[in-house]
XYZ file of C-alpha atoms in Angstrom:
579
model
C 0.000 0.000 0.000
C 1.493 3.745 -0.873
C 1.524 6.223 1.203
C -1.250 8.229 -0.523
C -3.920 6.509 -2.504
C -6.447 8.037 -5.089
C -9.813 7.216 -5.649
C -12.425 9.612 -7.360
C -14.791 9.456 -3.962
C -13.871 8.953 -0.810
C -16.985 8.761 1.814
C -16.444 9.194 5.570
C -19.055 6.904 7.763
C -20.705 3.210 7.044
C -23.899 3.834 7.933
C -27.188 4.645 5.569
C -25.797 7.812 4.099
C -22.580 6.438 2.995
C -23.755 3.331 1.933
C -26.309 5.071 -0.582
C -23.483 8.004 -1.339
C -21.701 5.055 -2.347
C -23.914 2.621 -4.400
C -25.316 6.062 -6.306
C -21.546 7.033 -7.231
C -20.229 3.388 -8.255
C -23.129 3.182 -10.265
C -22.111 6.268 -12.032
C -18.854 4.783 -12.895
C -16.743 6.095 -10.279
C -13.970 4.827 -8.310
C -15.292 4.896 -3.765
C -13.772 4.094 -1.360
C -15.620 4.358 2.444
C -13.722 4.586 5.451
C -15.197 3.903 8.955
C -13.404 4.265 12.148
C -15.147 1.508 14.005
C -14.472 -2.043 13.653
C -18.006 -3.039 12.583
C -19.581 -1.367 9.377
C -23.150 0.063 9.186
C -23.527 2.889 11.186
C -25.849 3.743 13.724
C -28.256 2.937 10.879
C -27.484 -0.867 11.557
C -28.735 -0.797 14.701
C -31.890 1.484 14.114
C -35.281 0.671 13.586
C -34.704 0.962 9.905
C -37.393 2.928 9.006
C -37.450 5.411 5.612
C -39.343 8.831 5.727
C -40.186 9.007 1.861
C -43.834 11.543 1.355
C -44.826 11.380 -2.335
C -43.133 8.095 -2.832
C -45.495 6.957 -5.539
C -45.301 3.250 -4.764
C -48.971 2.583 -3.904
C -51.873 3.637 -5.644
C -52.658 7.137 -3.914
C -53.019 10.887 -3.144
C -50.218 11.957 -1.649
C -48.144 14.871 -3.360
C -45.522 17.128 -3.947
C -47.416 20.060 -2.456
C -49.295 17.723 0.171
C -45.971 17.052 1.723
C -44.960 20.580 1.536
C -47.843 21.598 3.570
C -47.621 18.718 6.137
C -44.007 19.826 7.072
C -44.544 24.186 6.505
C -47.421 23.255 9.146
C -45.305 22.058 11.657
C -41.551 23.553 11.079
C -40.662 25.745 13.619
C -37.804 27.403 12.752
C -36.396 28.656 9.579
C -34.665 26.412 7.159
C -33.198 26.437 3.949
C -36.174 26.586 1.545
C -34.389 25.145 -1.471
C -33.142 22.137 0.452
C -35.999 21.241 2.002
C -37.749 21.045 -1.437
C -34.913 19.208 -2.933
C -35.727 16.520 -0.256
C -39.499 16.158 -1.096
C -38.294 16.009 -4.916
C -35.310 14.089 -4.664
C -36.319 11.264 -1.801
C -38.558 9.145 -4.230
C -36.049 9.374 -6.623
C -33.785 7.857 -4.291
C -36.030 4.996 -3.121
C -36.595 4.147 -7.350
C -32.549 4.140 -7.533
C -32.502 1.526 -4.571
C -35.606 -0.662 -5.337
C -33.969 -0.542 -8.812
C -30.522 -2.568 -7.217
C -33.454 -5.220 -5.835
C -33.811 -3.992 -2.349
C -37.379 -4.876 -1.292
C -38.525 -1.671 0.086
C -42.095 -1.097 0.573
C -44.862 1.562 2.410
C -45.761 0.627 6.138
C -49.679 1.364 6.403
C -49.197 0.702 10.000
C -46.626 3.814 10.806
C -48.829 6.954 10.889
C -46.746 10.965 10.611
C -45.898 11.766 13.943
C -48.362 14.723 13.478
C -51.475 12.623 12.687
C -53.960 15.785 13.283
C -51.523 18.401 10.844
C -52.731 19.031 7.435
C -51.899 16.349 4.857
C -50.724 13.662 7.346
C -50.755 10.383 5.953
C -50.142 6.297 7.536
C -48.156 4.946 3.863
C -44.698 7.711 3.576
C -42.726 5.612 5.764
C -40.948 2.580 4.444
C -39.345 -0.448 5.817
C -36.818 -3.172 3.952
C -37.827 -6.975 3.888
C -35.468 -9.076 6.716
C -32.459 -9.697 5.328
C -30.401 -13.318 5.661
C -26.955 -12.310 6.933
C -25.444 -15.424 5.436
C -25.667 -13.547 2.325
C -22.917 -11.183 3.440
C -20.392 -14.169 3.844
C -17.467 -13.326 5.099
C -18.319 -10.039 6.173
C -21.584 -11.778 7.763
C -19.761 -11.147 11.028
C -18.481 -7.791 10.450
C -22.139 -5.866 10.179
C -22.364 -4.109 13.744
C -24.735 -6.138 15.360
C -28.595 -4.572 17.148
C -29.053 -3.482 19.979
C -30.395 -6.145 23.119
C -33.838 -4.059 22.791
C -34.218 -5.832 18.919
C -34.270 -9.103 20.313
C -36.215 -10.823 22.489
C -34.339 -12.254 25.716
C -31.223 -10.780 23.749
C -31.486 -13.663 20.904
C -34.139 -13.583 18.323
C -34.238 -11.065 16.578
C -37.515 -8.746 15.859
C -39.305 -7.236 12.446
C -41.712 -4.462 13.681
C -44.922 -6.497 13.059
C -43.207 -9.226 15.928
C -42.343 -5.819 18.092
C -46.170 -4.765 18.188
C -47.431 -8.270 18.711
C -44.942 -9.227 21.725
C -44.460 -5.935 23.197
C -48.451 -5.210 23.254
C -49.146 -8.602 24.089
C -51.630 -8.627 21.246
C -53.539 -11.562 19.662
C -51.219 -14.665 18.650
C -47.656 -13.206 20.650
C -47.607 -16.443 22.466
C -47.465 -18.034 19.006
C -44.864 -15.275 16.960
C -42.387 -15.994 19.734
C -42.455 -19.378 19.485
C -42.335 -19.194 15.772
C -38.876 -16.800 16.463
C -37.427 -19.160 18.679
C -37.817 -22.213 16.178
C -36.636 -20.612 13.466
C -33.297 -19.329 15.546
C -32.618 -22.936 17.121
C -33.019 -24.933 14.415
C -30.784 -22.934 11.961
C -27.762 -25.514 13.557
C -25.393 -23.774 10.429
C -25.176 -20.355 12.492
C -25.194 -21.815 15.450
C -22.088 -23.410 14.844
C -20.476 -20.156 13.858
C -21.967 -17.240 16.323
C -24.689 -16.586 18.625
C -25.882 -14.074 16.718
C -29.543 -14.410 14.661
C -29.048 -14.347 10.916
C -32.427 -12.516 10.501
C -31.070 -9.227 10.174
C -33.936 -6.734 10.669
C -35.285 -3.326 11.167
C -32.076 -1.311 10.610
C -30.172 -4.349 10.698
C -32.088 -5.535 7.097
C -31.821 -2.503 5.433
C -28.074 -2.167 5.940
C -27.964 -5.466 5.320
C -29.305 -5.501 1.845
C -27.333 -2.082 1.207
C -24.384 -3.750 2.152
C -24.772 -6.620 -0.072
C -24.668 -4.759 -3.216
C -22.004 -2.131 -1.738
C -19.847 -5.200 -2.210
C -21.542 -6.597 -5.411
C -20.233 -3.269 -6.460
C -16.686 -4.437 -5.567
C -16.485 -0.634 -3.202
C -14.037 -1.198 -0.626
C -15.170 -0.530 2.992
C -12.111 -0.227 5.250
C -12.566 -0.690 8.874
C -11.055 0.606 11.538
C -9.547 4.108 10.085
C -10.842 7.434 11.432
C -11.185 10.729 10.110
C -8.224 12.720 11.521
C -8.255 16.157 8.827
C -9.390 17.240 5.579
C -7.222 18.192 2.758
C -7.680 21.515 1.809
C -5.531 22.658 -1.285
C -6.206 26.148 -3.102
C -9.495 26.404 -1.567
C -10.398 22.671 -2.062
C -10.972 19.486 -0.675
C -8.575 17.398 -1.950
C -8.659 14.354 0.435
C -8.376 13.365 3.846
C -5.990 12.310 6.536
C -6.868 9.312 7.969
C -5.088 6.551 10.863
C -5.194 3.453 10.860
C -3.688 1.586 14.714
C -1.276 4.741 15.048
C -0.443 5.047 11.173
C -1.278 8.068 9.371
C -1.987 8.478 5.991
C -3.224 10.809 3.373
C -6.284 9.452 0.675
C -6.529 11.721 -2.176
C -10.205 12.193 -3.380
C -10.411 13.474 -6.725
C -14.077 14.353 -7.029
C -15.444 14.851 -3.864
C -15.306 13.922 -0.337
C -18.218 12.930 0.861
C -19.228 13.557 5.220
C -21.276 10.970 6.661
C -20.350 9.885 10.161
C -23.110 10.732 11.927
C -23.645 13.430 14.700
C -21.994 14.521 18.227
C -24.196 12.981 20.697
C -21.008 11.371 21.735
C -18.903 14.213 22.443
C -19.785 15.297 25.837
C -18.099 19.300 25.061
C -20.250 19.924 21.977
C -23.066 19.136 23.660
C -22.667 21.723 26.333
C -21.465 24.067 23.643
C -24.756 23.300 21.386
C -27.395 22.202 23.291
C -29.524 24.227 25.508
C -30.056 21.057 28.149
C -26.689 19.344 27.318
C -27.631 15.915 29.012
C -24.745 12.896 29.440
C -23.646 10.992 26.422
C -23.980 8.060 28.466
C -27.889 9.001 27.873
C -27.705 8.542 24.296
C -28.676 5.710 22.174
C -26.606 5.465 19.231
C -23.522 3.069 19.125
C -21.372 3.947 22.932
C -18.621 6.374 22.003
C -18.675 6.349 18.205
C -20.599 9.924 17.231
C -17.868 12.208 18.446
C -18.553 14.672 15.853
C -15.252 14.119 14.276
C -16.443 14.909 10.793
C -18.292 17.988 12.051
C -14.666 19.381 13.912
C -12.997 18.784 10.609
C -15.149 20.974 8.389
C -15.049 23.733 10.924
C -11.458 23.659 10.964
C -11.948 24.411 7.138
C -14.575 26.975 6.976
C -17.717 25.098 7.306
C -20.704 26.907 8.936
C -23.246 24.736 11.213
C -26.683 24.681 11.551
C -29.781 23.561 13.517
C -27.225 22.445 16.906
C -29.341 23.177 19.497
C -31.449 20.192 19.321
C -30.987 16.335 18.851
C -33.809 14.029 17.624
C -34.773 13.142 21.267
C -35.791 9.441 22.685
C -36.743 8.787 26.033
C -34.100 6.161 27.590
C -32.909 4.500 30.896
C -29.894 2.746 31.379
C -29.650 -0.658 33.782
C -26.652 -2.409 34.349
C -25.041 -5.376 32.095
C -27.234 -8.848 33.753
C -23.797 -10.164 33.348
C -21.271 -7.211 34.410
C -23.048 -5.728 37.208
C -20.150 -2.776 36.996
C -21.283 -1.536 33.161
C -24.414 0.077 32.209
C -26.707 -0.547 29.124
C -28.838 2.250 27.842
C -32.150 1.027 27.077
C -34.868 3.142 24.825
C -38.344 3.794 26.668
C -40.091 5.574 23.155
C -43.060 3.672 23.592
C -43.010 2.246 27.349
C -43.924 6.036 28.476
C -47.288 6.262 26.796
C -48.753 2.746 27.817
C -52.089 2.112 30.308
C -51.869 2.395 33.854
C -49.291 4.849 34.004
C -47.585 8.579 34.021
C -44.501 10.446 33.537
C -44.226 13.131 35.945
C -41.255 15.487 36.655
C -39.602 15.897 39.955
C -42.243 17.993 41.001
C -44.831 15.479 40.768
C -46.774 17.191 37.789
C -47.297 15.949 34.847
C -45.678 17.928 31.489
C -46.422 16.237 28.172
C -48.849 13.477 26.579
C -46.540 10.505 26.812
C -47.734 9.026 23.878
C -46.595 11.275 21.591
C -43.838 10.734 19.520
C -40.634 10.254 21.286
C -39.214 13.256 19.879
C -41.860 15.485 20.740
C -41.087 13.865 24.411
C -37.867 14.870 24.245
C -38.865 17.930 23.379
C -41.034 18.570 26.207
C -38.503 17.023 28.591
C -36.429 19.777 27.645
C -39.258 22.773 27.501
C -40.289 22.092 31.179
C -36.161 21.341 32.538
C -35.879 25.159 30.778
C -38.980 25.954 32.685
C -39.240 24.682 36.112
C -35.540 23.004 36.203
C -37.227 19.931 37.583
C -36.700 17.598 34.567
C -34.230 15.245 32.542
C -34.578 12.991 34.153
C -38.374 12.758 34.949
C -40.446 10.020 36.332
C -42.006 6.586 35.002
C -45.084 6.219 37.329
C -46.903 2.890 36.824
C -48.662 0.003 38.810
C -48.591 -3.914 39.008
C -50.945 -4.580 35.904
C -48.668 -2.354 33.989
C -45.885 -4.251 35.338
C -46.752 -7.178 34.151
C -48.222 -6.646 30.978
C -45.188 -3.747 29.348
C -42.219 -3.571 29.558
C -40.274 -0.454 31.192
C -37.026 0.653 29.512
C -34.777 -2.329 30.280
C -37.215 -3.993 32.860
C -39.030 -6.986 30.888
C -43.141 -7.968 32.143
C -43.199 -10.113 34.868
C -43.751 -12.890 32.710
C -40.173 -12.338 31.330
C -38.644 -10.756 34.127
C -40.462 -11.612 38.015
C -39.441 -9.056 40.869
C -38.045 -12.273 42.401
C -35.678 -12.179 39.174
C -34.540 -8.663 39.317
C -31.033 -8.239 40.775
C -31.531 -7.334 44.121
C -28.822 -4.240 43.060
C -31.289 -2.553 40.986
C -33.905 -1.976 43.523
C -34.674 1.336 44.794
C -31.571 2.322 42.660
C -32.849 1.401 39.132
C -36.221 0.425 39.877
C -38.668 1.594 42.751
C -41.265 -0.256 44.258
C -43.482 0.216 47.356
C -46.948 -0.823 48.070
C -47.949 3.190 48.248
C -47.859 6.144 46.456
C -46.418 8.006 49.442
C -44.046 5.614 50.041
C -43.379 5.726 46.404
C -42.804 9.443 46.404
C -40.059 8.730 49.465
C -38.290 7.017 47.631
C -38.024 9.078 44.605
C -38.293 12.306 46.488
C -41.197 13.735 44.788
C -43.999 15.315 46.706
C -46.607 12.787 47.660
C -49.448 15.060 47.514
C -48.395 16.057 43.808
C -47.696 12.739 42.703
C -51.162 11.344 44.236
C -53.143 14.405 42.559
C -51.832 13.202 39.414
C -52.592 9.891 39.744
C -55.748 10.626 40.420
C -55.968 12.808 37.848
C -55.022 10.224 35.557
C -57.729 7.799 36.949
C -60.438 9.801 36.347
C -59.236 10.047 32.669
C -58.988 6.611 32.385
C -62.330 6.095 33.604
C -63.836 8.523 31.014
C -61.527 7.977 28.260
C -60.712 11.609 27.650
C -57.483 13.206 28.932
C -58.281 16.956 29.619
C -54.667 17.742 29.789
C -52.859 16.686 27.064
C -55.305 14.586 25.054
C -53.498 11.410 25.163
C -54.980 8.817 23.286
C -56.732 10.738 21.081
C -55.171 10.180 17.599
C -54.065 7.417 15.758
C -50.194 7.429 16.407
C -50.890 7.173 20.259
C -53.238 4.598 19.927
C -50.966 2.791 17.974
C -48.791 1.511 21.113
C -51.709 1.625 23.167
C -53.668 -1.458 25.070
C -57.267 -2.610 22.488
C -58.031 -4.273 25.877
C -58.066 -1.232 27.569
C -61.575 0.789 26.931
C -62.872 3.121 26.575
C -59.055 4.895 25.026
C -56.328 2.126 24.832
C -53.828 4.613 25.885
C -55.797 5.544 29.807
C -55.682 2.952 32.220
C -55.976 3.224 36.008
C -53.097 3.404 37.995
C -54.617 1.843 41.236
C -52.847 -2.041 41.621
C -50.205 -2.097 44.127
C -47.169 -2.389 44.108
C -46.445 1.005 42.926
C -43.358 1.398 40.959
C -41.142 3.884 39.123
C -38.057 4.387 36.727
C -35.952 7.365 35.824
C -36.322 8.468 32.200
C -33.632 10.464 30.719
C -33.496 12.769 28.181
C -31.591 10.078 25.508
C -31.339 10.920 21.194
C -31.007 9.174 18.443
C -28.223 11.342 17.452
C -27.835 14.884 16.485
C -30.417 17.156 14.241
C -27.464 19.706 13.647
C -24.279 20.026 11.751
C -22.167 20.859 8.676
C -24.469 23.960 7.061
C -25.317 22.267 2.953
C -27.704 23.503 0.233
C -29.449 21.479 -1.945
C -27.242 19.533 -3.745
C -25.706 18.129 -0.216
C -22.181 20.860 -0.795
C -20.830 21.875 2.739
C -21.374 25.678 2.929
C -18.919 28.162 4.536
C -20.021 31.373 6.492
C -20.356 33.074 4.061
C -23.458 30.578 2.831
C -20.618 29.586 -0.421
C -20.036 25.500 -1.184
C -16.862 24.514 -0.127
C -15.415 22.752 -3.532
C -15.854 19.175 -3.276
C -17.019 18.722 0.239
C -20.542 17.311 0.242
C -22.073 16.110 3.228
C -25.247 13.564 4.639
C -26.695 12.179 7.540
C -26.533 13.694 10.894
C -23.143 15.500 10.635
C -24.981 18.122 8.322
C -27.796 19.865 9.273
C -31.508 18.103 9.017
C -33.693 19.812 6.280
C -36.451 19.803 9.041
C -34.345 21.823 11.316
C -35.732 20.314 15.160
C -39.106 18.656 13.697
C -39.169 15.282 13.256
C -42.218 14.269 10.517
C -42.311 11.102 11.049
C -40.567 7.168 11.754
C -37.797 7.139 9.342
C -37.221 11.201 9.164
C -33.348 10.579 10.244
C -32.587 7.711 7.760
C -34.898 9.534 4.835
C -32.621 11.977 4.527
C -29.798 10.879 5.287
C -29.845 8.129 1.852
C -31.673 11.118 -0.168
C -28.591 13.653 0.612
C -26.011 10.802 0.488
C -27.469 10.249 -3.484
C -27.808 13.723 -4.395
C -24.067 14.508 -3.173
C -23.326 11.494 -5.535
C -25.303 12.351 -8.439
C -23.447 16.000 -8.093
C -20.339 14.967 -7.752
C -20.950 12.461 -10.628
C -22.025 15.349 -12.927
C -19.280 17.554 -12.384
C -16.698 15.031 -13.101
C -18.301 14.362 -16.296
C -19.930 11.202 -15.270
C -23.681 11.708 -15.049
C -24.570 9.171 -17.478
C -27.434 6.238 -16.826
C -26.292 3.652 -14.345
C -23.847 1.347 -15.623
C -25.924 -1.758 -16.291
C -23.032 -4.541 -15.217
C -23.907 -3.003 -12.094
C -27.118 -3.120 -11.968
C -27.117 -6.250 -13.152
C -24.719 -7.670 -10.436
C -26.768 -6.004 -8.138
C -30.709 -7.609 -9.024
């Protein structure tokens, strides 16, 4: 290997923007190379849920539109944003999903996932998309090499989960006894990969989209080298010319001669940006994405050469918890509570005993709120899971399984009163927690009487389709209001957690990193969350990180493509490799 190496792309970051940044450009004939510094490829992406934000997708028979998802998002943006890029999303993402459906992914509309905003003008149940599971023997050798989901994607840490096995167990609904049954046969009796790792060879949610994206990546015969991290970008008469990368304490340069192309993901990671950025800067420990790998590294190096940031201040927000390792005691997992916070027979309620927010709104939006009311009473992140035994042993909690999974008598006597509270009363409850009792039992109350009449007067929870979607059918007369009224009482500590950074490199339309003076930096393009989301702090809807991520990660390539001279149709040997 030289010293320096040339290639006409080289892409920073594994995960669903560099993938498609890469796919897009090899199919336009040039020469990509993507470098990741972890020692697993895929991104946060891999171990996501997966999901695709794509309005006006055109894959079903329907209504939805150009202008129709113009109007859902200028209804519910709250801060300025660039115009032109936000349009150039809306155009550009169903072009994207045609490019990748057209290398034989089987992407397809989930009628099941309604916009986070299901009341807002033009919100729809069909613009967000999810990829078939994916076999991981597929990938071969690099089978192993595919960073692996996230305990909370499996059941008992094992089988893996699509989303339709998610709703079923998690809600206990109609045949779950069955589906997990069904998961467990199908993992024990593959003996092949059981011989060779514990892990399930159903890849899915995130897992099966990188999955398939990966398989072509190396139909495509692009390299993806491990282990080599971002240290500088090249900048030569006022352009990017490469990077400077290290590989185990060697340093090297990699010439790009097209266009370098960001997409590492954010700086949740990076405990000093977030106190720089944020307005409540939270741990990183209370993040969700991979531990330690979204330092913001890409983000540092175009600052260093001019670039301007936008949209910092927020991250897209996910309620979490974090127990320790069942099998290191010493080592903490953090576990995602998005839907666990809006279920029956309970209430989140901050340190004052009060409740703040519907719970079973979209875990953004509860993110959001966590943060309004820390900014307003300081008595927030983290707040309070309230909930009773018929909770208990129907949902699950963060980390802490239903009794039928996970009996007191099973929890480690460690996490009691430290991780989990119980007593057999609300006062003694609020003791323990040190929130007023006569707060936290007016609430309760509160939430009773909603429960009884199906209406919450508050915050209307229950009321629309996306809360009822994770709610309880058994539970009448609104699936999402139960009583809170079975001891024992118990209660959990939510934190303020993300799914990784909203803000980042400042880019226009055609994904170029802009300087501050709003002027492209020549051939620096950037996607994912180290640039800045076209939404600025909303979030639309399940799949509006990984939506535009791929959609910004193609149009960088298709630009980058055209100004070398190389916008031409896709070459068909690899499209052909890739069906």
């Amino acid at each position: 290997m030289s010293d320096t190496e040339i290639y006409d792309v080289v892409v920073v970051g594994s995960g669903a923007a560099g993938a498609t940044a890469a796919l897009r450009a090899r199919s336009l004939g040039l020469s990509v190379l993507i470098v990741e510094k972890a020692h697993k490829y895929g991104g946060t992406s891999a171990a996501s849920g997966g999901v695709i934000w794509v309005p006006n997708h055109q894959f079903t028979a329907n209504d939805d539109s150009r202008d129709k998802a113009l109007a859902y998002l200028d209804a519910l943006i709250r801060k300025p944003v660039r115009r032109d890029r936000l349009e150039a999303y809306v155009d550009q993402a169903p072009e994207m999903l045609r490019f990748i459906k057209s290398l034989g992914l089987p992407v397809a509309p989930a009628p099941y996932y309604p916009d986070y905003f299901p009341t807002a003008p033009n919100a729809r149940v069909d613009r967000s998309i999810l990829c078939e599971t994916f076999d991981g023997r597929e990938l071969g050798a690099q089978f192993p090499l595919m960073r692996e989901q996230y305990a909370r994607f499996k059941i008992l840490n094992r089988y893996a989960m699509d989303v339709l096995q998610f709703f079923s167990i998690s809600t206990r609904g109609p045949g779950w006894i069955k589906t997990f049954l069904k998961m467990a046969w199908t993992y024990w009796s593959d003996l092949s990969t059981r011989l060779l790792t514990r892990r399930d060879r159903r890849f899915t949610q995130g897992a099966a989209l990188m999955g398939h994206l990966y398989k072509r990546v190396f139909d495509h015969g692009v390299e993806v080298r491990l282990a080599t991290k971002l240290d500088e970008l090249i900048l030569t008469d006022g352009r990017i010319g490469g990077v400077k990368v290290s590989n185990f304490g060697r340093r090297y340069d990699i010439t790009a001669r097209h266009g370098v192309v960001l997409a590492a993901g954010g700086f949740e990671w990076n405990q000093e940006l977030r106190d720089r950025f944020f307005q409540v800067p939270g741990l990183t420990r209370h993040s969700s994405t991979p531990e330690d790998a979204n330092r913001g590294e890409t983000l540092i190096a175009g600052m260093k050469v001019g670039a301007a940031t936008e949209h910092t201040e927020a991250g897209w927000w996910i309620p979490t918890m974090h127990i320790p390792m069942e099998s290191r005691s010493n080592f903490e997992d953090i576990v995602q509570a998005a839907f666990d916070v809006g279920r029956p027979h309970s209430v989140c309620v901050n340190r004052n005993g009060v409740r703040f927010v519907n719970e079973a709104c979209s875990y953004d939006e509860f993110g959001a709120a966590m943060v309004e009311d820390q900014l307003k009473t300081g008595a927030n992140t983290p707040c309070w899971l309230v909930f009773d035994a018929t909770f208990r042993q129907k949902f699950t909690a963060g980390g802490i399984m239903p009794t039928i999974l996970m009996p007191d008598r099973r929890i480690p006597p460690d996490w009691w009163d430290q991780y989990i509270f119980r007593a057999d009363t609300l006062d003694s409850l609020a003791a323990k927690i040190h929130v007023p009792a006569d707060a936290l039992k007016k609430t309760v109350e509160q939430m009773n009487q909603y429960a009884a009449a199906g209406v919450d007067a508050e915050f209307n929870r229950g009321a629309n389709p996306y809360d009822q979607m994770f709610g309880d059918a058994n539970v009448k007369p609104n699936p999402c209001l139960g009583p809170i009224g079975k001891a024992p009482y118990y209660a959990v500590a939510i934190n303020c957690g993300d799914l990784g950074t909203k803000g980042g490199l400042a880019c226009d339309a055609q994904a170029r990193v802009l300087d501050a003076h709003d002027q492209p930096i020549p051939n620096l393009y950037a996607a994912g969350n180290n640039s800045a989301s076209p939404f600025g702090n909303l979030y639309p809807g399940a799949g509006g990180t990984i939506g535009p991520a791929m959609t910004f990660g193609y149009v960088a390539a298709n630009h980058i493509a055209a100004a070398a001279g190389k916008a031409a149709a896709p070459r068909q040997e690899s499209v052909a490799a890739a069906a």
